[in-house]
PDB file of C-alpha atoms in Angstrom:
ATOM      1  CA  MET A   1     -13.283  -1.498   2.933  1.00 88.00           C
ATOM      2  CA  LEU A   2     -14.652  -4.065   0.509  1.00 92.00           C
ATOM      3  CA  GLY A   3     -14.876  -1.382  -2.188  1.00 93.00           C
ATOM      4  CA  SER A   4     -11.269  -0.396  -1.486  1.00 91.00           C
ATOM      5  CA  THR A   5     -10.179  -4.023  -1.721  1.00 92.00           C
ATOM      6  CA  VAL A   6     -11.900  -4.453  -5.089  1.00 94.00           C
ATOM      7  CA  PHE A   7     -10.285  -1.259  -6.409  1.00 95.00           C
ATOM      8  CA  PHE A   8      -6.790  -2.355  -5.342  1.00 93.00           C
ATOM      9  CA  GLY A   9      -7.339  -5.842  -6.755  1.00 93.00           C
ATOM     10  CA  LEU A  10      -8.437  -4.417 -10.111  1.00 95.00           C
ATOM     11  CA  MET A  11      -5.476  -2.016 -10.033  1.00 95.00           C
ATOM     12  CA  ALA A  12      -3.117  -5.004  -9.789  1.00 95.00           C
ATOM     13  CA  VAL A  13      -4.821  -6.534 -12.834  1.00 95.00           C
ATOM     14  CA  THR A  14      -4.547  -3.328 -14.894  1.00 96.00           C
ATOM     15  CA  ILE A  15      -0.864  -2.989 -13.899  1.00 96.00           C
ATOM     16  CA  ARG A  16      -0.213  -6.464 -15.298  1.00 95.00           C
ATOM     17  CA  LEU A  17      -2.170  -5.713 -18.467  1.00 95.00           C
ATOM     18  CA  ALA A  18      -0.344  -2.411 -19.014  1.00 95.00           C
ATOM     19  CA  SER A  19       3.071  -3.945 -18.307  1.00 95.00           C
ATOM     20  CA  GLU A  20       2.614  -6.354 -21.211  1.00 93.00           C
ATOM     21  CA  SER A  21       3.216  -3.477 -23.649  1.00 94.00           C
ATOM     22  CA  ILE A  22       5.155  -0.821 -21.675  1.00 95.00           C
ATOM     23  CA  ASP A  23       7.757  -0.894 -18.901  1.00 95.00           C
ATOM     24  CA  THR A  24       6.531  -1.011 -15.295  1.00 95.00           C
ATOM     25  CA  TYR A  25       8.444   2.231 -14.598  1.00 96.00           C
ATOM     26  CA  GLU A  26       6.141   3.955 -17.082  1.00 96.00           C
ATOM     27  CA  VAL A  27       3.100   2.257 -15.578  1.00 96.00           C
ATOM     28  CA  ALA A  28       4.051   3.694 -12.179  1.00 96.00           C
ATOM     29  CA  PHE A  29       4.373   7.208 -13.645  1.00 97.00           C
ATOM     30  CA  PHE A  30       1.016   7.065 -15.412  1.00 96.00           C
ATOM     31  CA  ARG A  31      -0.581   5.603 -12.280  1.00 95.00           C
ATOM     32  CA  ASN A  32       0.554   8.691 -10.366  1.00 95.00           C
ATOM     33  CA  LEU A  33      -0.306  11.168 -13.142  1.00 95.00           C
ATOM     34  CA  PHE A  34      -3.847   9.915 -13.728  1.00 95.00           C
ATOM     35  CA  GLY A  35      -4.275   9.314 -10.009  1.00 92.00           C
ATOM     36  CA  LEU A  36      -3.527  12.994  -9.386  1.00 93.00           C
ATOM     37  CA  LEU A  37      -5.946  14.051 -12.131  1.00 92.00           C
ATOM     38  CA  ALA A  38      -8.639  11.874 -10.536  1.00 90.00           C
ATOM     39  CA  LEU A  39      -7.907  13.366  -7.110  1.00 89.00           C
ATOM     40  CA  LEU A  40      -8.007  17.090  -7.978  1.00 88.00           C
ATOM     41  CA  PRO A  41     -11.778  17.337  -8.652  1.00 88.00           C
ATOM     42  CA  LEU A  42     -12.442  15.693  -5.285  1.00 80.00           C
ATOM     43  CA  LEU A  43     -10.440  18.420  -3.505  1.00 83.00           C
ATOM     44  CA  ARG A  44     -12.107  21.403  -5.188  1.00 81.00           C
ATOM     45  CA  GLY A  45     -12.850  24.078  -2.633  1.00 80.00           C
ATOM     46  CA  ARG A  46     -10.228  22.602  -0.282  1.00 84.00           C
ATOM     47  CA  MET A  47      -7.207  22.895  -2.574  1.00 82.00           C
ATOM     48  CA  LEU A  48      -5.561  25.976  -1.044  1.00 83.00           C
ATOM     49  CA  ALA A  49      -6.155  24.754   2.495  1.00 85.00           C
ATOM     50  CA  SER A  50      -4.697  21.344   1.598  1.00 86.00           C
ATOM     51  CA  LEU A  51      -1.506  22.928   0.245  1.00 90.00           C
ATOM     52  CA  ARG A  52      -0.625  24.583   3.561  1.00 89.00           C
ATOM     53  CA  THR A  53       2.209  22.753   5.288  1.00 91.00           C
ATOM     54  CA  THR A  54       5.584  23.345   6.907  1.00 91.00           C
ATOM     55  CA  GLN A  55       6.806  19.800   6.203  1.00 91.00           C
ATOM     56  CA  LEU A  56       7.845  19.906   2.529  1.00 93.00           C
ATOM     57  CA  PRO A  57      11.281  18.232   3.007  1.00 93.00           C
ATOM     58  CA  ARG A  58       9.602  15.365   4.876  1.00 93.00           C
ATOM     59  CA  TYR A  59       6.992  15.032   2.120  1.00 93.00           C
ATOM     60  CA  PHE A  60       9.749  14.831  -0.480  1.00 95.00           C
ATOM     61  CA  LEU A  61      11.523  12.057   1.468  1.00 95.00           C
ATOM     62  CA  ARG A  62       8.242  10.202   2.079  1.00 93.00           C
ATOM     63  CA  SER A  63       7.374  10.448  -1.619  1.00 95.00           C
ATOM     64  CA  ALA A  64      10.822   9.316  -2.806  1.00 96.00           C
ATOM     65  CA  ILE A  65      10.648   6.209  -0.605  1.00 96.00           C
ATOM     66  CA  GLY A  66       7.061   5.673  -1.712  1.00 94.00           C
ATOM     67  CA  VAL A  67       8.044   5.746  -5.390  1.00 96.00           C
ATOM     68  CA  ALA A  68      10.851   3.241  -4.719  1.00 97.00           C
ATOM     69  CA  SER A  69       8.318   0.970  -3.023  1.00 96.00           C
ATOM     70  CA  MET A  70       5.890   1.445  -5.908  1.00 95.00           C
ATOM     71  CA  LEU A  71       8.513   0.596  -8.539  1.00 96.00           C
ATOM     72  CA  CYS A  72       9.406  -2.608  -6.704  1.00 96.00           C
ATOM     73  CA  GLY A  73       5.757  -3.526  -6.203  1.00 95.00           C
ATOM     74  CA  PHE A  74       4.792  -2.812  -9.825  1.00 95.00           C
ATOM     75  CA  TRP A  75       7.764  -4.831 -11.072  1.00 96.00           C
ATOM     76  CA  ALA A  76       6.641  -7.755  -8.891  1.00 94.00           C
ATOM     77  CA  ILE A  77       3.081  -7.553 -10.237  1.00 94.00           C
ATOM     78  CA  GLY A  78       4.389  -7.381 -13.797  1.00 93.00           C
ATOM     79  CA  ASN A  79       6.831 -10.288 -13.473  1.00 92.00           C
ATOM     80  CA  LEU A  80       5.612 -12.644 -10.734  1.00 91.00           C
ATOM     81  CA  PRO A  81       2.368 -14.621 -10.590  1.00 91.00           C
ATOM     82  CA  LEU A  82      -0.296 -12.142  -9.474  1.00 92.00           C
ATOM     83  CA  ALA A  83      -1.354 -14.162  -6.430  1.00 92.00           C
ATOM     84  CA  GLN A  84       2.249 -14.472  -5.228  1.00 93.00           C
ATOM     85  CA  ALA A  85       3.012 -10.759  -5.683  1.00 93.00           C
ATOM     86  CA  VAL A  86      -0.127  -9.709  -3.801  1.00 92.00           C
ATOM     87  CA  SER A  87       0.392 -12.317  -1.060  1.00 92.00           C
ATOM     88  CA  LEU A  88       3.893 -11.008  -0.361  1.00 93.00           C
ATOM     89  CA  SER A  89       2.533  -7.450  -0.181  1.00 91.00           C
ATOM     90  CA  TYR A  90       0.538  -8.572   2.871  1.00 89.00           C
ATOM     91  CA  SER A  91       3.826  -8.804   4.775  1.00 91.00           C
ATOM     92  CA  THR A  92       3.886  -4.991   5.070  1.00 89.00           C
ATOM     93  CA  PRO A  93       2.149  -4.914   8.511  1.00 87.00           C
ATOM     94  CA  LEU A  94       4.848  -7.259   9.840  1.00 90.00           C
ATOM     95  CA  PHE A  95       7.556  -4.794   8.813  1.00 92.00           C
ATOM     96  CA  VAL A  96       5.446  -1.887  10.136  1.00 88.00           C
ATOM     97  CA  THR A  97       5.553  -3.439  13.598  1.00 88.00           C
ATOM     98  CA  ILE A  98       9.358  -3.636  13.443  1.00 91.00           C
ATOM     99  CA  ALA A  99       9.650  -0.104  12.016  1.00 89.00           C
ATOM    100  CA  ALA A 100       7.394   1.280  14.760  1.00 87.00           C
ATOM    101  CA  VAL A 101       9.818  -0.044  17.369  1.00 88.00           C
ATOM    102  CA  ILE A 102      12.830   1.442  15.567  1.00 89.00           C
ATOM    103  CA  PHE A 103      11.460   4.846  14.530  1.00 87.00           C
ATOM    104  CA  LEU A 104       8.574   5.521  16.937  1.00 83.00           C
ATOM    105  CA  HIS A 105       9.995   3.647  19.951  1.00 86.00           C
ATOM    106  CA  GLU A 106       6.693   1.830  20.407  1.00 83.00           C
ATOM    107  CA  GLN A 107       6.602  -0.978  22.941  1.00 84.00           C
ATOM    108  CA  VAL A 108       5.753  -4.358  21.404  1.00 84.00           C
ATOM    109  CA  ARG A 109       5.101  -7.240  23.783  1.00 85.00           C
ATOM    110  CA  ALA A 110       5.729 -10.954  23.398  1.00 88.00           C
ATOM    111  CA  ARG A 111       2.402 -11.907  21.806  1.00 87.00           C
ATOM    112  CA  ARG A 112       2.745  -9.393  18.971  1.00 87.00           C
ATOM    113  CA  TRP A 113       6.361 -10.434  18.383  1.00 92.00           C
ATOM    114  CA  ALA A 114       5.119 -14.040  18.191  1.00 93.00           C
ATOM    115  CA  ALA A 115       2.542 -12.982  15.591  1.00 91.00           C
ATOM    116  CA  VAL A 116       5.268 -11.244  13.569  1.00 92.00           C
ATOM    117  CA  ALA A 117       7.426 -14.387  13.718  1.00 94.00           C
ATOM    118  CA  ILE A 118       4.496 -16.539  12.538  1.00 94.00           C
ATOM    119  CA  GLY A 119       3.861 -14.064   9.732  1.00 93.00           C
ATOM    120  CA  PHE A 120       7.438 -14.403   8.531  1.00 94.00           C
ATOM    121  CA  ILE A 121       6.999 -18.190   8.489  1.00 95.00           C
ATOM    122  CA  GLY A 122       4.196 -17.524   6.008  1.00 93.00           C
ATOM    123  CA  VAL A 123       6.575 -15.404   3.928  1.00 93.00           C
ATOM    124  CA  LEU A 124       9.106 -18.257   3.874  1.00 93.00           C
ATOM    125  CA  VAL A 125       6.382 -20.692   2.792  1.00 92.00           C
ATOM    126  CA  ILE A 126       5.627 -18.482  -0.222  1.00 91.00           C
ATOM    127  CA  VAL A 127       9.228 -17.620  -1.135  1.00 90.00           C
ATOM    128  CA  GLN A 128      10.631 -21.138  -0.481  1.00 86.00           C
ATOM    129  CA  PRO A 129      14.316 -20.162  -0.218  1.00 85.00           C
ATOM    130  CA  GLY A 130      16.696 -22.949  -1.203  1.00 72.00           C
ATOM    131  CA  SER A 131      14.137 -24.730  -3.384  1.00 73.00           C
ATOM    132  CA  THR A 132      13.772 -24.836  -7.153  1.00 71.00           C
ATOM    133  CA  GLN A 133      10.684 -22.620  -6.769  1.00 73.00           C
ATOM    134  CA  PHE A 134      12.703 -19.761  -5.284  1.00 81.00           C
ATOM    135  CA  SER A 135      12.893 -16.599  -7.406  1.00 85.00           C
ATOM    136  CA  LEU A 136      14.953 -13.481  -6.819  1.00 86.00           C
ATOM    137  CA  GLY A 137      11.876 -11.573  -7.985  1.00 88.00           C
ATOM    138  CA  SER A 138      10.167 -12.459  -4.723  1.00 92.00           C
ATOM    139  CA  LEU A 139      12.848 -10.446  -2.909  1.00 94.00           C
ATOM    140  CA  VAL A 140      11.844  -7.419  -5.003  1.00 95.00           C
ATOM    141  CA  ALA A 141       8.265  -7.885  -3.765  1.00 94.00           C
ATOM    142  CA  LEU A 142       9.533  -8.064  -0.173  1.00 95.00           C
ATOM    143  CA  ALA A 143      11.613  -4.919  -0.732  1.00 96.00           C
ATOM    144  CA  ALA A 144       8.391  -3.162  -1.739  1.00 95.00           C
ATOM    145  CA  SER A 145       6.820  -4.254   1.566  1.00 93.00           C
ATOM    146  CA  VAL A 146       9.796  -3.049   3.627  1.00 95.00           C
ATOM    147  CA  LEU A 147       9.767   0.369   1.952  1.00 95.00           C
ATOM    148  CA  SER A 148       5.977   0.563   2.271  1.00 91.00           C
ATOM    149  CA  ALA A 149       6.326  -0.037   6.017  1.00 90.00           C
ATOM    150  CA  VAL A 150       8.742   2.899   6.291  1.00 92.00           C
ATOM    151  CA  VAL A 151       6.236   5.049   4.392  1.00 90.00           C
ATOM    152  CA  ALA A 152       3.463   3.994   6.792  1.00 87.00           C
ATOM    153  CA  ILE A 153       5.545   5.223   9.730  1.00 88.00           C
ATOM    154  CA  GLN A 154       6.224   8.517   7.954  1.00 90.00           C
ATOM    155  CA  ILE A 155       2.505   8.996   7.276  1.00 86.00           C
ATOM    156  CA  LYS A 156       1.767   8.372  10.935  1.00 83.00           C
ATOM    157  CA  GLN A 157       4.290  11.067  11.882  1.00 87.00           C
ATOM    158  CA  LEU A 158       2.958  13.547   9.293  1.00 88.00           C
ATOM    159  CA  SER A 159      -0.649  12.960  10.350  1.00 84.00           C
ATOM    160  CA  ARG A 160       0.161  14.430  13.756  1.00 85.00           C
ATOM    161  CA  ILE A 161       0.688  17.787  12.031  1.00 88.00           C
ATOM    162  CA  ASP A 162      -1.232  17.840   8.722  1.00 88.00           C
ATOM    163  CA  THR A 163      -4.676  16.739   7.554  1.00 85.00           C
ATOM    164  CA  ALA A 164      -5.303  13.649   5.441  1.00 83.00           C
ATOM    165  CA  ASP A 165      -6.058  15.844   2.398  1.00 85.00           C
ATOM    166  CA  THR A 166      -2.698  17.597   2.765  1.00 89.00           C
ATOM    167  CA  ILE A 167      -0.817  14.329   3.049  1.00 88.00           C
ATOM    168  CA  VAL A 168      -2.497  12.806  -0.008  1.00 87.00           C
ATOM    169  CA  LEU A 169      -2.195  15.943  -2.170  1.00 90.00           C
ATOM    170  CA  TRP A 170       1.496  16.633  -1.497  1.00 93.00           C
ATOM    171  CA  THR A 171       2.285  12.939  -1.918  1.00 91.00           C
ATOM    172  CA  TYR A 172       0.821  12.948  -5.417  1.00 92.00           C
ATOM    173  CA  LEU A 173       2.422  16.283  -6.301  1.00 94.00           C
ATOM    174  CA  PHE A 174       5.843  14.813  -5.512  1.00 96.00           C
ATOM    175  CA  TRP A 175       5.090  11.327  -6.847  1.00 95.00           C
ATOM    176  CA  VAL A 176       4.454  12.523 -10.404  1.00 96.00           C
ATOM    177  CA  PRO A 177       7.844  14.223 -11.103  1.00 97.00           C
ATOM    178  CA  ILE A 178       9.849  11.694  -9.057  1.00 97.00           C
ATOM    179  CA  SER A 179       8.342   8.709 -10.899  1.00 97.00           C
ATOM    180  CA  LEU A 180       8.835  10.484 -14.258  1.00 97.00           C
ATOM    181  CA  LEU A 181      12.649  10.316 -13.931  1.00 96.00           C
ATOM    182  CA  PRO A 182      13.019   6.496 -14.126  1.00 96.00           C
ATOM    183  CA  ALA A 183      10.179   6.332 -16.665  1.00 97.00           C
ATOM    184  CA  LEU A 184      12.111   8.606 -19.075  1.00 97.00           C
ATOM    185  CA  ALA A 185      14.965   6.085 -19.175  1.00 95.00           C
ATOM    186  CA  VAL A 186      12.656   3.457 -20.719  1.00 95.00           C
ATOM    187  CA  TRP A 187      10.096   5.758 -22.334  1.00 95.00           C
ATOM    188  CA  GLU A 188       7.790   4.402 -25.006  1.00 94.00           C
ATOM    189  CA  TRP A 189       4.388   5.962 -25.647  1.00 94.00           C
ATOM    190  CA  PRO A 190       1.481   3.637 -24.800  1.00 94.00           C
ATOM    191  CA  GLN A 191      -0.460   2.375 -27.798  1.00 93.00           C
ATOM    192  CA  GLY A 192      -4.108   1.403 -28.153  1.00 93.00           C
ATOM    193  CA  MET A 193      -5.545  -0.435 -25.140  1.00 95.00           C
ATOM    194  CA  ALA A 194      -2.451   0.373 -23.061  1.00 95.00           C
ATOM    195  CA  TRP A 195      -3.865   3.883 -22.582  1.00 96.00           C
ATOM    196  CA  LEU A 196      -7.026   2.413 -21.078  1.00 96.00           C
ATOM    197  CA  TRP A 197      -5.024   0.248 -18.677  1.00 96.00           C
ATOM    198  CA  VAL A 198      -2.767   3.061 -17.394  1.00 96.00           C
ATOM    199  CA  ILE A 199      -5.713   5.428 -16.948  1.00 96.00           C
ATOM    200  CA  ALA A 200      -7.631   2.702 -15.106  1.00 96.00           C
ATOM    201  CA  THR A 201      -4.582   2.041 -12.925  1.00 95.00           C
ATOM    202  CA  GLY A 202      -4.505   5.680 -11.774  1.00 93.00           C
ATOM    203  CA  VAL A 203      -8.253   5.888 -11.162  1.00 93.00           C
ATOM    204  CA  MET A 204      -8.368   2.543  -9.333  1.00 94.00           C
ATOM    205  CA  GLY A 205      -5.389   3.500  -7.165  1.00 91.00           C
ATOM    206  CA  THR A 206      -6.870   6.837  -6.101  1.00 89.00           C
ATOM    207  CA  GLY A 207     -10.313   5.335  -5.550  1.00 89.00           C
ATOM    208  CA  GLY A 208      -8.866   2.537  -3.448  1.00 89.00           C
ATOM    209  CA  GLN A 209      -6.860   4.966  -1.308  1.00 85.00           C
ATOM    210  CA  LEU A 210      -9.831   7.246  -0.669  1.00 84.00           C
ATOM    211  CA  LEU A 211     -12.153   4.364   0.245  1.00 87.00           C
ATOM    212  CA  TRP A 212      -9.470   2.787   2.465  1.00 84.00           C
ATOM    213  CA  THR A 213      -8.938   6.062   4.355  1.00 78.00           C
ATOM    214  CA  ARG A 214     -12.693   6.475   4.783  1.00 79.00           C
ATOM    215  CA  ALA A 215     -13.064   2.894   6.002  1.00 81.00           C
ATOM    216  CA  LEU A 216     -10.391   3.337   8.679  1.00 72.00           C
ATOM    217  CA  LYS A 217     -12.132   6.508   9.853  1.00 73.00           C
ATOM    218  CA  LEU A 218     -15.508   4.753  10.186  1.00 76.00           C
ATOM    219  CA  GLY A 219     -14.569   1.302  11.463  1.00 72.00           C
ATOM    220  CA  ASP A 220     -12.287  -0.727  13.691  1.00 69.00           C
ATOM    221  CA  VAL A 221      -9.002  -1.793  12.082  1.00 63.00           C
ATOM    222  CA  SER A 222      -9.261  -5.310  13.539  1.00 62.00           C
ATOM    223  CA  ALA A 223     -12.706  -5.747  11.962  1.00 69.00           C
ATOM    224  CA  LEU A 224     -11.659  -4.312   8.600  1.00 74.00           C
ATOM    225  CA  THR A 225      -8.383  -6.207   8.145  1.00 70.00           C
ATOM    226  CA  PRO A 226     -10.013  -9.560   7.221  1.00 73.00           C
ATOM    227  CA  ILE A 227     -12.017  -7.828   4.463  1.00 81.00           C
ATOM    228  CA  SER A 228      -8.829  -6.561   2.809  1.00 80.00           C
ATOM    229  CA  PHE A 229      -7.751 -10.185   2.314  1.00 82.00           C
ATOM    230  CA  MET A 230     -10.466 -10.522  -0.365  1.00 86.00           C
ATOM    231  CA  GLN A 231      -7.949  -8.940  -2.738  1.00 89.00           C
ATOM    232  CA  LEU A 232      -6.138 -12.281  -3.001  1.00 88.00           C
ATOM    233  CA  PRO A 233      -8.990 -14.345  -4.509  1.00 90.00           C
ATOM    234  CA  ILE A 234      -9.770 -11.465  -6.877  1.00 90.00           C
ATOM    235  CA  VAL A 235      -6.247 -11.329  -8.319  1.00 93.00           C
ATOM    236  CA  ALA A 236      -5.823 -15.126  -8.178  1.00 91.00           C
ATOM    237  CA  PHE A 237      -8.980 -15.567 -10.270  1.00 91.00           C
ATOM    238  CA  ALA A 238      -7.876 -12.816 -12.676  1.00 92.00           C
ATOM    239  CA  GLY A 239      -4.436 -14.422 -12.985  1.00 92.00           C
ATOM    240  CA  TRP A 240      -6.015 -17.761 -13.842  1.00 92.00           C
ATOM    241  CA  LEU A 241      -8.595 -16.295 -16.237  1.00 92.00           C
ATOM    242  CA  LEU A 242      -6.486 -13.708 -18.073  1.00 91.00           C
ATOM    243  CA  PHE A 243      -2.897 -14.953 -17.789  1.00 91.00           C
ATOM    244  CA  ASP A 244      -3.333 -18.739 -17.403  1.00 92.00           C
ATOM    245  CA  GLU A 245      -1.552 -18.705 -14.016  1.00 90.00           C
ATOM    246  CA  ALA A 246      -1.898 -21.726 -11.766  1.00 86.00           C
ATOM    247  CA  ILE A 247      -2.619 -20.992  -8.109  1.00 82.00           C
ATOM    248  CA  SER A 248       0.196 -22.504  -6.020  1.00 86.00           C
ATOM    249  CA  ARG A 249      -0.861 -24.289  -2.845  1.00 88.00           C
ATOM    250  CA  TRP A 250       2.253 -22.866  -1.159  1.00 91.00           C
ATOM    251  CA  THR A 251       1.124 -19.330  -2.001  1.00 91.00           C
ATOM    252  CA  VAL A 252      -2.337 -20.027  -0.559  1.00 90.00           C
ATOM    253  CA  LEU A 253      -0.887 -21.628   2.588  1.00 93.00           C
ATOM    254  CA  GLY A 254       1.690 -18.877   3.132  1.00 93.00           C
ATOM    255  CA  ALA A 255      -0.875 -16.143   2.499  1.00 91.00           C
ATOM    256  CA  GLY A 256      -3.202 -17.747   5.052  1.00 92.00           C
ATOM    257  CA  ILE A 257      -0.445 -17.747   7.685  1.00 93.00           C
ATOM    258  CA  ILE A 258       0.429 -14.092   6.966  1.00 92.00           C
ATOM    259  CA  PHE A 259      -3.256 -13.162   7.095  1.00 89.00           C
ATOM    260  CA  ALA A 260      -3.712 -14.845  10.492  1.00 90.00           C
ATOM    261  CA  ALA A 261      -0.683 -13.008  11.882  1.00 90.00           C
ATOM    262  CA  ASN A 262      -1.898  -9.668  10.515  1.00 86.00           C
ATOM    263  CA  ALA A 263      -5.391 -10.221  11.870  1.00 86.00           C
ATOM    264  CA  TYR A 264      -3.992 -10.864  15.354  1.00 87.00           C
ATOM    265  CA  ILE A 265      -1.694  -7.817  15.206  1.00 84.00           C
ATOM    266  CA  ALA A 266      -4.613  -5.598  14.125  1.00 82.00           C
ATOM    267  CA  HIS A 267      -6.844  -7.061  16.850  1.00 80.00           C
ATOM    268  CA  ARG A 268      -4.158  -6.542  19.483  1.00 78.00           C
ATOM    269  CA  GLU A 269      -3.502  -2.938  18.416  1.00 76.00           C
ATOM    270  CA  ALA A 270      -7.237  -2.197  18.532  1.00 75.00           C
ATOM    271  CA  GLN A 271      -7.433  -3.642  22.052  1.00 76.00           C
ATOM    272  CA  LEU A 272      -4.536  -1.497  23.247  1.00 71.00           C
ATOM    273  CA  ALA A 273      -6.029   1.610  21.640  1.00 71.00           C
ATOM    274  CA  ARG A 274      -9.358   1.032  23.402  1.00 74.00           C
ATOM    275  CA  ARG A 275      -7.616   0.519  26.743  1.00 74.00           C
ATOM    276  CA  ALA A 276      -5.616   3.719  26.266  1.00 69.00           C
ATOM    277  CA  ALA A 277      -8.792   5.644  25.436  1.00 67.00           C
ATOM    278  CA  THR A 278     -10.603   4.199  28.459  1.00 72.00           C
ATOM    279  CA  SER A 279      -7.786   4.983  30.885  1.00 64.00           C
ATOM    280  CA  ALA A 280      -7.137   8.508  29.520  1.00 55.00           C
ATOM    281  CA  PRO A 281      -7.967  11.268  32.018  1.00 56.00           C
ATOM    282  CA  VAL A 282     -11.211  13.115  31.345  1.00 48.00           C
ATOM    283  CA  GLU A 283     -10.797  16.875  31.226  1.00 47.00           C
ATOM    284  CA  ALA A 284     -13.083  18.881  33.436  1.00 47.00           C
ATOM    285  CA  VAL A 285     -15.781  20.807  31.583  1.00 44.00           C
ATOM    286  CA  LYS A 286     -15.926  24.457  32.450  1.00 46.00           C
ATOM    287  CA  PRO A 287     -19.264  26.010  33.331  1.00 45.00           C
ATOM    288  CA  GLY A 288     -21.058  27.313  30.274  1.00 45.00           C
ATOM    289  CA  GLU A 289     -19.211  24.998  27.849  1.00 43.00           C
TER     290      GLU A 289
END
């Protein structure tokens, strides 16, 4: 999980570096293109099996929403202070809880709703609506989180049918052409170091996703969630060092509130999952099995 966090933090830095010379729409396309190229060697021997699915229309919808979320998120990273853009991305689990109630009809009790409400207080602390610090760009970052939450629900639904390899592969196969369309409207070939940054963005993104998936398979979500928060000091330090960005105390305070809410939600979900596993009926084992 720590490796995944470092990869995603470095990806945010390379997105900012690339967006200084080309449009963020292009950065998103190259992130997907080079991410796919980095993924294919890892799936050798499993490629044909990973392509088997009966859910192509759902993958297209999931990928289209995912690209919209990516474009909003990349724009936020390219135009907002890095620490603020990343802090607002941590609001995604709050929206996931709401989306799970709407789309999956999950039951959420009072304590988790209270955690969601506290998390949104953290969002307000960062965004500061009504103050001179308020920026419409922060709403773009929040839009990325809302769309990302919808994608998370779709992945949960798809994972009931297809393997993780299938989900990742078809996502990338749709991401590349879908993200190419908006990129063509602002197309300008990268020059010099920009090529390094867009290639690094794709590799870092794929590496982060693979490590994150592996971490969730090996460990408890409630234990891993605090580690993912290390992304904030990484990008805050990079923003200060590379882009001369001051670290706002309101961003730090709001991010801390969102983190506390997310940590409680993850802990609560892990508790409920353990209880469900403990209370599940044990199937009788037949003789000879």
